[in-house]
Amino acid sequence: MIEIKNLNKEYTEEESSTRALRGVTFSIEKGEFVSVMGPSGSGKSTLLHILSFLDRPTGGSYRFQGKSIDDMTDKELARVRNSDMGFVFQSFNLLSRLTVYENVEIPLLYSDIPSTEHRIRIEEAVQSVGLPEKLHTETGRLSGGQKQRVAIARALVTNPNVIFADEPTGNLDSESGLQVMEILKTLNDRGRTIVLVTHETATAGFAKRIIKIRDGMMESDTVAVSNHTNHDNLK
């Protein structure tokens, strides 16, 4: 599904330049649960932005579902991003005055999915994260853990091929974080591809494969020892 080779990203500002990524190479198959780990400033967020079409590399190649992004216009990238990718952010990115239903519907409003299908898709997505009773509640009234579950429902509603999760437990207490990771693990068990960015070892342990980035370079790419993390580490 995802294949990057010798990926580079350089930011130039006036006369200075910063290399955020240096020759990163790996591939991700459909149905994998991959965690990208690294300390602050390692390049993992830059990598996520490129993988999710929010930015373009300055060198190397990236093929998504067999197609090179070099051959795609910005408009095509935006269309693929909306139809094939779901996003879960550390800060939730929800509109607090809108209901759960209205927040989850937002990606559908920018899609080709007929409006007649919206209600059933929204209800199924919200049901899958265990919040059907909150469907018509304003999201500003929800707890942090509930907000992140709504964000996952929003990511699911277009039935994307891959979900990108950027520090999804970063703003949550340990119990809420555990619930969010259990939901992501269940989605993966059902065949959903998940790419998770985190600096937390316990959170990364839910993945089946861990890629470590340091100073913009690949440090390691390993299969997780166990897919059953010691949940006490999250508490």
PDB file of C-alpha atoms in Angstrom:
ATOM      1  CA  MET A   1       0.000   0.000   0.000  1.00  0.00           C
ATOM      2  CA  ILE A   2       2.799   2.420   0.956  1.00  0.00           C
ATOM      3  CA  GLU A   3       6.302   2.288  -0.525  1.00  0.00           C
ATOM      4  CA  ILE A   4       8.922   4.947   0.090  1.00  0.00           C
ATOM      5  CA  LYS A   5      12.517   4.841  -1.143  1.00  0.00           C
ATOM      6  CA  ASN A   6      15.372   7.124  -0.108  1.00  0.00           C
ATOM      7  CA  LEU A   7      12.881   9.757   1.086  1.00  0.00           C
ATOM      8  CA  ASN A   8      14.343  13.156   1.863  1.00  0.00           C
ATOM      9  CA  LYS A   9      12.832  16.375   3.155  1.00  0.00           C
ATOM     10  CA  GLU A  10      14.736  19.624   3.418  1.00  0.00           C
ATOM     11  CA  TYR A  11      13.366  22.905   4.704  1.00  0.00           C
ATOM     12  CA  THR A  12      15.089  26.049   3.448  1.00  0.00           C
ATOM     13  CA  GLU A  13      14.769  29.339   5.268  1.00  0.00           C
ATOM     14  CA  GLU A  14      16.708  32.330   3.983  1.00  0.00           C
ATOM     15  CA  GLU A  15      20.312  31.087   3.748  1.00  0.00           C
ATOM     16  CA  SER A  16      20.013  28.088   6.067  1.00  0.00           C
ATOM     17  CA  SER A  17      18.501  24.659   5.426  1.00  0.00           C
ATOM     18  CA  THR A  18      17.386  21.841   7.690  1.00  0.00           C
ATOM     19  CA  ARG A  19      17.245  18.202   6.621  1.00  0.00           C
ATOM     20  CA  ALA A  20      14.244  16.701   8.415  1.00  0.00           C
ATOM     21  CA  LEU A  21      14.432  13.325   6.624  1.00  0.00           C
ATOM     22  CA  ARG A  22      17.534  11.623   5.251  1.00  0.00           C
ATOM     23  CA  GLY A  23      17.118   8.640   2.946  1.00  0.00           C
ATOM     24  CA  VAL A  24      14.221   6.859   4.677  1.00  0.00           C
ATOM     25  CA  THR A  25      13.143   3.601   2.989  1.00  0.00           C
ATOM     26  CA  PHE A  26      10.369   1.153   3.936  1.00  0.00           C
ATOM     27  CA  SER A  27       7.047  -0.264   2.757  1.00  0.00           C
ATOM     28  CA  ILE A  28       3.742  -0.944   4.509  1.00  0.00           C
ATOM     29  CA  GLU A  29       1.386  -3.680   3.362  1.00  0.00           C
ATOM     30  CA  LYS A  30      -2.389  -3.542   3.494  1.00  0.00           C
ATOM     31  CA  GLY A  31      -3.675  -4.625   6.919  1.00  0.00           C
ATOM     32  CA  GLU A  32      -0.504  -3.783   8.862  1.00  0.00           C
ATOM     33  CA  PHE A  33      -0.426  -1.877  12.166  1.00  0.00           C
ATOM     34  CA  VAL A  34       2.834   0.095  12.121  1.00  0.00           C
ATOM     35  CA  SER A  35       4.095   2.432  14.817  1.00  0.00           C
ATOM     36  CA  VAL A  36       6.619   5.151  13.937  1.00  0.00           C
ATOM     37  CA  MET A  37       8.615   6.109  17.021  1.00  0.00           C
ATOM     38  CA  GLY A  38      11.227   8.728  17.712  1.00  0.00           C
ATOM     39  CA  PRO A  39      12.141  11.546  20.093  1.00  0.00           C
ATOM     40  CA  SER A  40      10.982  15.120  19.543  1.00  0.00           C
ATOM     41  CA  GLY A  41      12.662  16.537  16.448  1.00  0.00           C
ATOM     42  CA  SER A  42      13.455  13.103  14.992  1.00  0.00           C
ATOM     43  CA  GLY A  43      11.455  13.696  11.801  1.00  0.00           C
ATOM     44  CA  LYS A  44       8.531  11.391  12.578  1.00  0.00           C
ATOM     45  CA  SER A  45       5.896  14.126  12.201  1.00  0.00           C
ATOM     46  CA  THR A  46       7.456  15.266   8.920  1.00  0.00           C
ATOM     47  CA  LEU A  47       7.324  11.663   7.729  1.00  0.00           C
ATOM     48  CA  LEU A  48       3.652  11.382   8.694  1.00  0.00           C
ATOM     49  CA  HIS A  49       2.827  14.598   6.828  1.00  0.00           C
ATOM     50  CA  ILE A  50       4.420  13.224   3.664  1.00  0.00           C
ATOM     51  CA  LEU A  51       2.793   9.799   3.992  1.00  0.00           C
ATOM     52  CA  SER A  52      -0.613  11.455   4.432  1.00  0.00           C
ATOM     53  CA  PHE A  53      -0.161  13.852   1.470  1.00  0.00           C
ATOM     54  CA  LEU A  54      -0.036  16.957   3.669  1.00  0.00           C
ATOM     55  CA  ASP A  55       3.462  17.671   2.360  1.00  0.00           C
ATOM     56  CA  ARG A  56       5.711  16.552  -0.500  1.00  0.00           C
ATOM     57  CA  PRO A  57       9.274  15.203  -0.192  1.00  0.00           C
ATOM     58  CA  THR A  58      12.216  17.068  -1.686  1.00  0.00           C
ATOM     59  CA  GLY A  59      13.902  13.839  -2.772  1.00  0.00           C
ATOM     60  CA  GLY A  60      13.284  10.108  -3.150  1.00  0.00           C
ATOM     61  CA  SER A  61      10.067   8.383  -4.198  1.00  0.00           C
ATOM     62  CA  TYR A  62       6.687   7.633  -2.637  1.00  0.00           C
ATOM     63  CA  ARG A  63       4.149   5.235  -4.150  1.00  0.00           C
ATOM     64  CA  PHE A  64       0.686   4.947  -2.614  1.00  0.00           C
ATOM     65  CA  GLN A  65      -1.365   1.954  -3.758  1.00  0.00           C
ATOM     66  CA  GLY A  66       1.033   1.519  -6.669  1.00  0.00           C
ATOM     67  CA  LYS A  67       0.901   5.107  -7.928  1.00  0.00           C
ATOM     68  CA  SER A  68       3.752   7.589  -7.624  1.00  0.00           C
ATOM     69  CA  ILE A  69       2.770  10.854  -5.959  1.00  0.00           C
ATOM     70  CA  ASP A  70       5.048  12.612  -8.472  1.00  0.00           C
ATOM     71  CA  ASP A  71       2.411  11.790 -11.090  1.00  0.00           C
ATOM     72  CA  MET A  72      -0.425  13.303  -9.045  1.00  0.00           C
ATOM     73  CA  THR A  73      -1.552  16.936  -8.972  1.00  0.00           C
ATOM     74  CA  ASP A  74      -2.354  18.663  -5.689  1.00  0.00           C
ATOM     75  CA  LYS A  75      -6.045  18.279  -6.537  1.00  0.00           C
ATOM     76  CA  GLU A  76      -5.622  14.516  -7.068  1.00  0.00           C
ATOM     77  CA  LEU A  77      -3.688  14.218  -3.799  1.00  0.00           C
ATOM     78  CA  ALA A  78      -6.512  16.015  -1.974  1.00  0.00           C
ATOM     79  CA  ARG A  79      -9.103  13.680  -3.501  1.00  0.00           C
ATOM     80  CA  VAL A  80      -7.159  10.539  -2.521  1.00  0.00           C
ATOM     81  CA  ARG A  81      -6.495  11.948   0.941  1.00  0.00           C
ATOM     82  CA  ASN A  82     -10.219  12.484   1.505  1.00  0.00           C
ATOM     83  CA  SER A  83     -11.369   9.133   0.119  1.00  0.00           C
ATOM     84  CA  ASP A  84      -8.568   6.726   1.097  1.00  0.00           C
ATOM     85  CA  MET A  85      -7.129   8.207   4.305  1.00  0.00           C
ATOM     86  CA  GLY A  86      -8.509   8.827   7.773  1.00  0.00           C
ATOM     87  CA  PHE A  87      -6.847  11.034  10.383  1.00  0.00           C
ATOM     88  CA  VAL A  88      -6.709  11.036  14.177  1.00  0.00           C
ATOM     89  CA  PHE A  89      -4.850  13.927  15.822  1.00  0.00           C
ATOM     90  CA  GLN A  90      -3.508  14.513  19.330  1.00  0.00           C
ATOM     91  CA  SER A  91      -5.664  17.656  19.674  1.00  0.00           C
ATOM     92  CA  PHE A  92      -8.835  15.943  18.330  1.00  0.00           C
ATOM     93  CA  ASN A  93      -9.549  18.782  15.825  1.00  0.00           C
ATOM     94  CA  LEU A  94     -13.286  18.685  16.512  1.00  0.00           C
ATOM     95  CA  LEU A  95     -15.714  21.614  16.357  1.00  0.00           C
ATOM     96  CA  SER A  96     -16.949  21.892  19.940  1.00  0.00           C
ATOM     97  CA  ARG A  97     -20.301  23.514  19.157  1.00  0.00           C
ATOM     98  CA  LEU A  98     -21.266  20.859  16.642  1.00  0.00           C
ATOM     99  CA  THR A  99     -22.791  17.557  17.708  1.00  0.00           C
ATOM    100  CA  VAL A 100     -20.997  14.238  17.408  1.00  0.00           C
ATOM    101  CA  TYR A 101     -23.153  13.493  14.347  1.00  0.00           C
ATOM    102  CA  GLU A 102     -22.194  16.788  12.680  1.00  0.00           C
ATOM    103  CA  ASN A 103     -18.470  16.375  13.389  1.00  0.00           C
ATOM    104  CA  VAL A 104     -18.383  12.838  12.028  1.00  0.00           C
ATOM    105  CA  GLU A 105     -20.256  13.959   8.907  1.00  0.00           C
ATOM    106  CA  ILE A 106     -17.654  16.569   7.905  1.00  0.00           C
ATOM    107  CA  PRO A 107     -15.465  14.272   5.701  1.00  0.00           C
ATOM    108  CA  LEU A 108     -18.617  13.052   3.923  1.00  0.00           C
ATOM    109  CA  LEU A 109     -19.508  16.625   2.916  1.00  0.00           C
ATOM    110  CA  TYR A 110     -16.282  16.760   0.877  1.00  0.00           C
ATOM    111  CA  SER A 111     -16.679  13.292  -0.631  1.00  0.00           C
ATOM    112  CA  ASP A 112     -18.560  11.763  -3.560  1.00  0.00           C
ATOM    113  CA  ILE A 113     -20.618   9.631  -1.161  1.00  0.00           C
ATOM    114  CA  PRO A 114     -24.352  10.308  -1.717  1.00  0.00           C
ATOM    115  CA  SER A 115     -26.089  12.251   1.058  1.00  0.00           C
ATOM    116  CA  THR A 116     -28.624   9.431   1.333  1.00  0.00           C
ATOM    117  CA  GLU A 117     -25.835   7.236   2.750  1.00  0.00           C
ATOM    118  CA  HIS A 118     -24.569   9.717   5.319  1.00  0.00           C
ATOM    119  CA  ARG A 119     -26.815   8.811   8.245  1.00  0.00           C
ATOM    120  CA  ILE A 120     -26.136   5.067   8.163  1.00  0.00           C
ATOM    121  CA  ARG A 121     -22.374   5.614   7.771  1.00  0.00           C
ATOM    122  CA  ILE A 122     -22.270   8.080  10.667  1.00  0.00           C
ATOM    123  CA  GLU A 123     -24.323   5.840  12.951  1.00  0.00           C
ATOM    124  CA  GLU A 124     -22.151   2.802  12.135  1.00  0.00           C
ATOM    125  CA  ALA A 125     -18.921   4.754  12.751  1.00  0.00           C
ATOM    126  CA  VAL A 126     -20.121   6.135  16.077  1.00  0.00           C
ATOM    127  CA  GLN A 127     -21.380   2.689  17.095  1.00  0.00           C
ATOM    128  CA  SER A 128     -17.959   1.186  16.310  1.00  0.00           C
ATOM    129  CA  VAL A 129     -16.297   3.453  18.899  1.00  0.00           C
ATOM    130  CA  GLY A 130     -18.970   2.772  21.518  1.00  0.00           C
ATOM    131  CA  LEU A 131     -20.684   6.163  21.652  1.00  0.00           C
ATOM    132  CA  PRO A 132     -24.139   5.709  20.088  1.00  0.00           C
ATOM    133  CA  GLU A 133     -25.834   7.458  23.021  1.00  0.00           C
ATOM    134  CA  LYS A 134     -23.747  10.598  22.361  1.00  0.00           C
ATOM    135  CA  LEU A 135     -24.733  10.941  18.702  1.00  0.00           C
ATOM    136  CA  HIS A 136     -26.585  14.254  19.171  1.00  0.00           C
ATOM    137  CA  THR A 137     -24.458  15.649  22.022  1.00  0.00           C
ATOM    138  CA  GLU A 138     -22.265  18.705  21.421  1.00  0.00           C
ATOM    139  CA  THR A 139     -18.662  17.519  21.371  1.00  0.00           C
ATOM    140  CA  GLY A 140     -17.656  20.341  23.730  1.00  0.00           C
ATOM    141  CA  ARG A 141     -19.542  18.490  26.467  1.00  0.00           C
ATOM    142  CA  LEU A 142     -17.532  15.264  26.057  1.00  0.00           C
ATOM    143  CA  SER A 143     -14.482  14.054  27.982  1.00  0.00           C
ATOM    144  CA  GLY A 144     -11.089  13.935  26.289  1.00  0.00           C
ATOM    145  CA  GLY A 145     -11.313  10.182  25.750  1.00  0.00           C
ATOM    146  CA  GLN A 146     -14.786  10.498  24.242  1.00  0.00           C
ATOM    147  CA  LYS A 147     -13.588  13.276  21.932  1.00  0.00           C
ATOM    148  CA  GLN A 148     -10.779  11.085  20.634  1.00  0.00           C
ATOM    149  CA  ARG A 149     -13.241   8.258  20.013  1.00  0.00           C
ATOM    150  CA  VAL A 150     -15.387  10.707  18.010  1.00  0.00           C
ATOM    151  CA  ALA A 151     -12.252  11.638  16.055  1.00  0.00           C
ATOM    152  CA  ILE A 152     -11.712   7.950  15.259  1.00  0.00           C
ATOM    153  CA  ALA A 153     -15.350   7.669  14.113  1.00  0.00           C
ATOM    154  CA  ARG A 154     -14.790  10.680  11.851  1.00  0.00           C
ATOM    155  CA  ALA A 155     -11.673   8.996  10.441  1.00  0.00           C
ATOM    156  CA  LEU A 156     -13.665   5.836   9.713  1.00  0.00           C
ATOM    157  CA  VAL A 157     -16.758   7.338   8.117  1.00  0.00           C
ATOM    158  CA  THR A 158     -15.433   7.396   4.535  1.00  0.00           C
ATOM    159  CA  ASN A 159     -14.208   3.789   4.902  1.00  0.00           C
ATOM    160  CA  PRO A 160     -10.565   4.729   4.206  1.00  0.00           C
ATOM    161  CA  ASN A 161      -7.826   2.292   3.264  1.00  0.00           C
ATOM    162  CA  VAL A 162      -5.464   3.605   5.932  1.00  0.00           C
ATOM    163  CA  ILE A 163      -5.786   5.523   9.199  1.00  0.00           C
ATOM    164  CA  PHE A 164      -2.972   7.857  10.268  1.00  0.00           C
ATOM    165  CA  ALA A 165      -2.908   8.516  14.023  1.00  0.00           C
ATOM    166  CA  ASP A 166      -0.591  11.273  15.277  1.00  0.00           C
ATOM    167  CA  GLU A 167       0.072  10.936  19.039  1.00  0.00           C
ATOM    168  CA  PRO A 168      -3.583   9.895  19.600  1.00  0.00           C
ATOM    169  CA  THR A 169      -3.121   9.368  23.358  1.00  0.00           C
ATOM    170  CA  GLY A 170      -0.972  12.449  23.963  1.00  0.00           C
ATOM    171  CA  ASN A 171      -3.759  14.540  25.541  1.00  0.00           C
ATOM    172  CA  LEU A 172      -5.468  11.698  27.410  1.00  0.00           C
ATOM    173  CA  ASP A 173      -5.226  10.140  30.855  1.00  0.00           C
ATOM    174  CA  SER A 174      -3.922   6.565  30.954  1.00  0.00           C
ATOM    175  CA  GLU A 175      -7.348   4.880  31.120  1.00  0.00           C
ATOM    176  CA  SER A 176      -8.763   6.899  28.196  1.00  0.00           C
ATOM    177  CA  GLY A 177      -5.564   6.308  26.244  1.00  0.00           C
ATOM    178  CA  LEU A 178      -5.902   2.580  26.776  1.00  0.00           C
ATOM    179  CA  GLN A 179      -9.499   2.635  25.476  1.00  0.00           C
ATOM    180  CA  VAL A 180      -8.444   4.547  22.350  1.00  0.00           C
ATOM    181  CA  MET A 181      -5.604   2.108  21.622  1.00  0.00           C
ATOM    182  CA  GLU A 182      -7.903  -0.882  22.143  1.00  0.00           C
ATOM    183  CA  ILE A 183     -10.264   0.603  19.529  1.00  0.00           C
ATOM    184  CA  LEU A 184      -7.404   1.072  17.041  1.00  0.00           C
ATOM    185  CA  LYS A 185      -6.204  -2.484  17.700  1.00  0.00           C
ATOM    186  CA  THR A 186      -9.714  -3.843  17.097  1.00  0.00           C
ATOM    187  CA  LEU A 187      -9.957  -1.914  13.825  1.00  0.00           C
ATOM    188  CA  ASN A 188      -6.638  -3.429  12.749  1.00  0.00           C
ATOM    189  CA  ASP A 189      -7.807  -6.919  13.746  1.00  0.00           C
ATOM    190  CA  ARG A 190     -10.708  -6.352  11.330  1.00  0.00           C
ATOM    191  CA  GLY A 191      -8.281  -5.578   8.510  1.00  0.00           C
ATOM    192  CA  ARG A 192      -7.812  -1.815   8.713  1.00  0.00           C
ATOM    193  CA  THR A 193      -4.305  -0.492   7.973  1.00  0.00           C
ATOM    194  CA  ILE A 194      -3.054   1.807  10.738  1.00  0.00           C
ATOM    195  CA  VAL A 195       0.055   4.003  10.851  1.00  0.00           C
ATOM    196  CA  LEU A 196       0.621   5.403  14.334  1.00  0.00           C
ATOM    197  CA  VAL A 197       3.130   8.104  15.290  1.00  0.00           C
ATOM    198  CA  THR A 198       4.092   8.193  18.964  1.00  0.00           C
ATOM    199  CA  HIS A 199       6.997   8.715  21.360  1.00  0.00           C
ATOM    200  CA  GLU A 200       5.380   6.486  24.018  1.00  0.00           C
ATOM    201  CA  THR A 201       6.723   2.931  24.195  1.00  0.00           C
ATOM    202  CA  ALA A 202       3.557   1.477  25.722  1.00  0.00           C
ATOM    203  CA  THR A 203       1.368   3.038  23.010  1.00  0.00           C
ATOM    204  CA  ALA A 204       3.696   1.823  20.255  1.00  0.00           C
ATOM    205  CA  GLY A 205       3.466  -1.672  21.725  1.00  0.00           C
ATOM    206  CA  PHE A 206      -0.060  -2.078  20.364  1.00  0.00           C
ATOM    207  CA  ALA A 207       1.386  -2.147  16.847  1.00  0.00           C
ATOM    208  CA  LYS A 208       2.674  -5.307  15.180  1.00  0.00           C
ATOM    209  CA  ARG A 209       5.718  -3.529  13.780  1.00  0.00           C
ATOM    210  CA  ILE A 210       7.788  -0.618  15.087  1.00  0.00           C
ATOM    211  CA  ILE A 211       9.870   1.736  12.933  1.00  0.00           C
ATOM    212  CA  LYS A 212      12.252   3.981  14.885  1.00  0.00           C
ATOM    213  CA  ILE A 213      13.427   7.309  13.469  1.00  0.00           C
ATOM    214  CA  ARG A 214      16.308   9.393  14.828  1.00  0.00           C
ATOM    215  CA  ASP A 215      17.842  12.552  13.338  1.00  0.00           C
ATOM    216  CA  GLY A 216      15.749  12.053  10.192  1.00  0.00           C
ATOM    217  CA  MET A 217      17.106   8.557   9.541  1.00  0.00           C
ATOM    218  CA  MET A 218      15.810   5.024  10.019  1.00  0.00           C
ATOM    219  CA  GLU A 219      17.242   3.584  13.207  1.00  0.00           C
ATOM    220  CA  SER A 220      15.403   0.249  13.179  1.00  0.00           C
ATOM    221  CA  ASP A 221      12.430  -1.596  11.693  1.00  0.00           C
ATOM    222  CA  THR A 222      11.333  -4.518  13.838  1.00  0.00           C
ATOM    223  CA  VAL A 223       8.369  -6.826  14.353  1.00  0.00           C
ATOM    224  CA  ALA A 224       6.871  -6.234  17.798  1.00  0.00           C
ATOM    225  CA  VAL A 225       7.692  -9.032  20.220  1.00  0.00           C
ATOM    226  CA  SER A 226       4.078  -9.314  21.307  1.00  0.00           C
ATOM    227  CA  ASN A 227       0.822  -7.801  20.146  1.00  0.00           C
ATOM    228  CA  HIS A 228      -0.470  -7.981  23.727  1.00  0.00           C
ATOM    229  CA  THR A 229       1.130  -5.032  25.482  1.00  0.00           C
ATOM    230  CA  ASN A 230       1.433  -4.999  29.229  1.00  0.00           C
ATOM    231  CA  HIS A 231      -1.402  -2.568  29.825  1.00  0.00           C
ATOM    232  CA  ASP A 232      -0.030  -1.716  33.254  1.00  0.00           C
ATOM    233  CA  ASN A 233       2.579   0.350  31.410  1.00  0.00           C
ATOM    234  CA  LEU A 234      -0.143   2.756  30.354  1.00  0.00           C
ATOM    235  CA  LYS A 235      -1.427   3.285  33.898  1.00  0.00           C
TER     236      LYS A 235
END
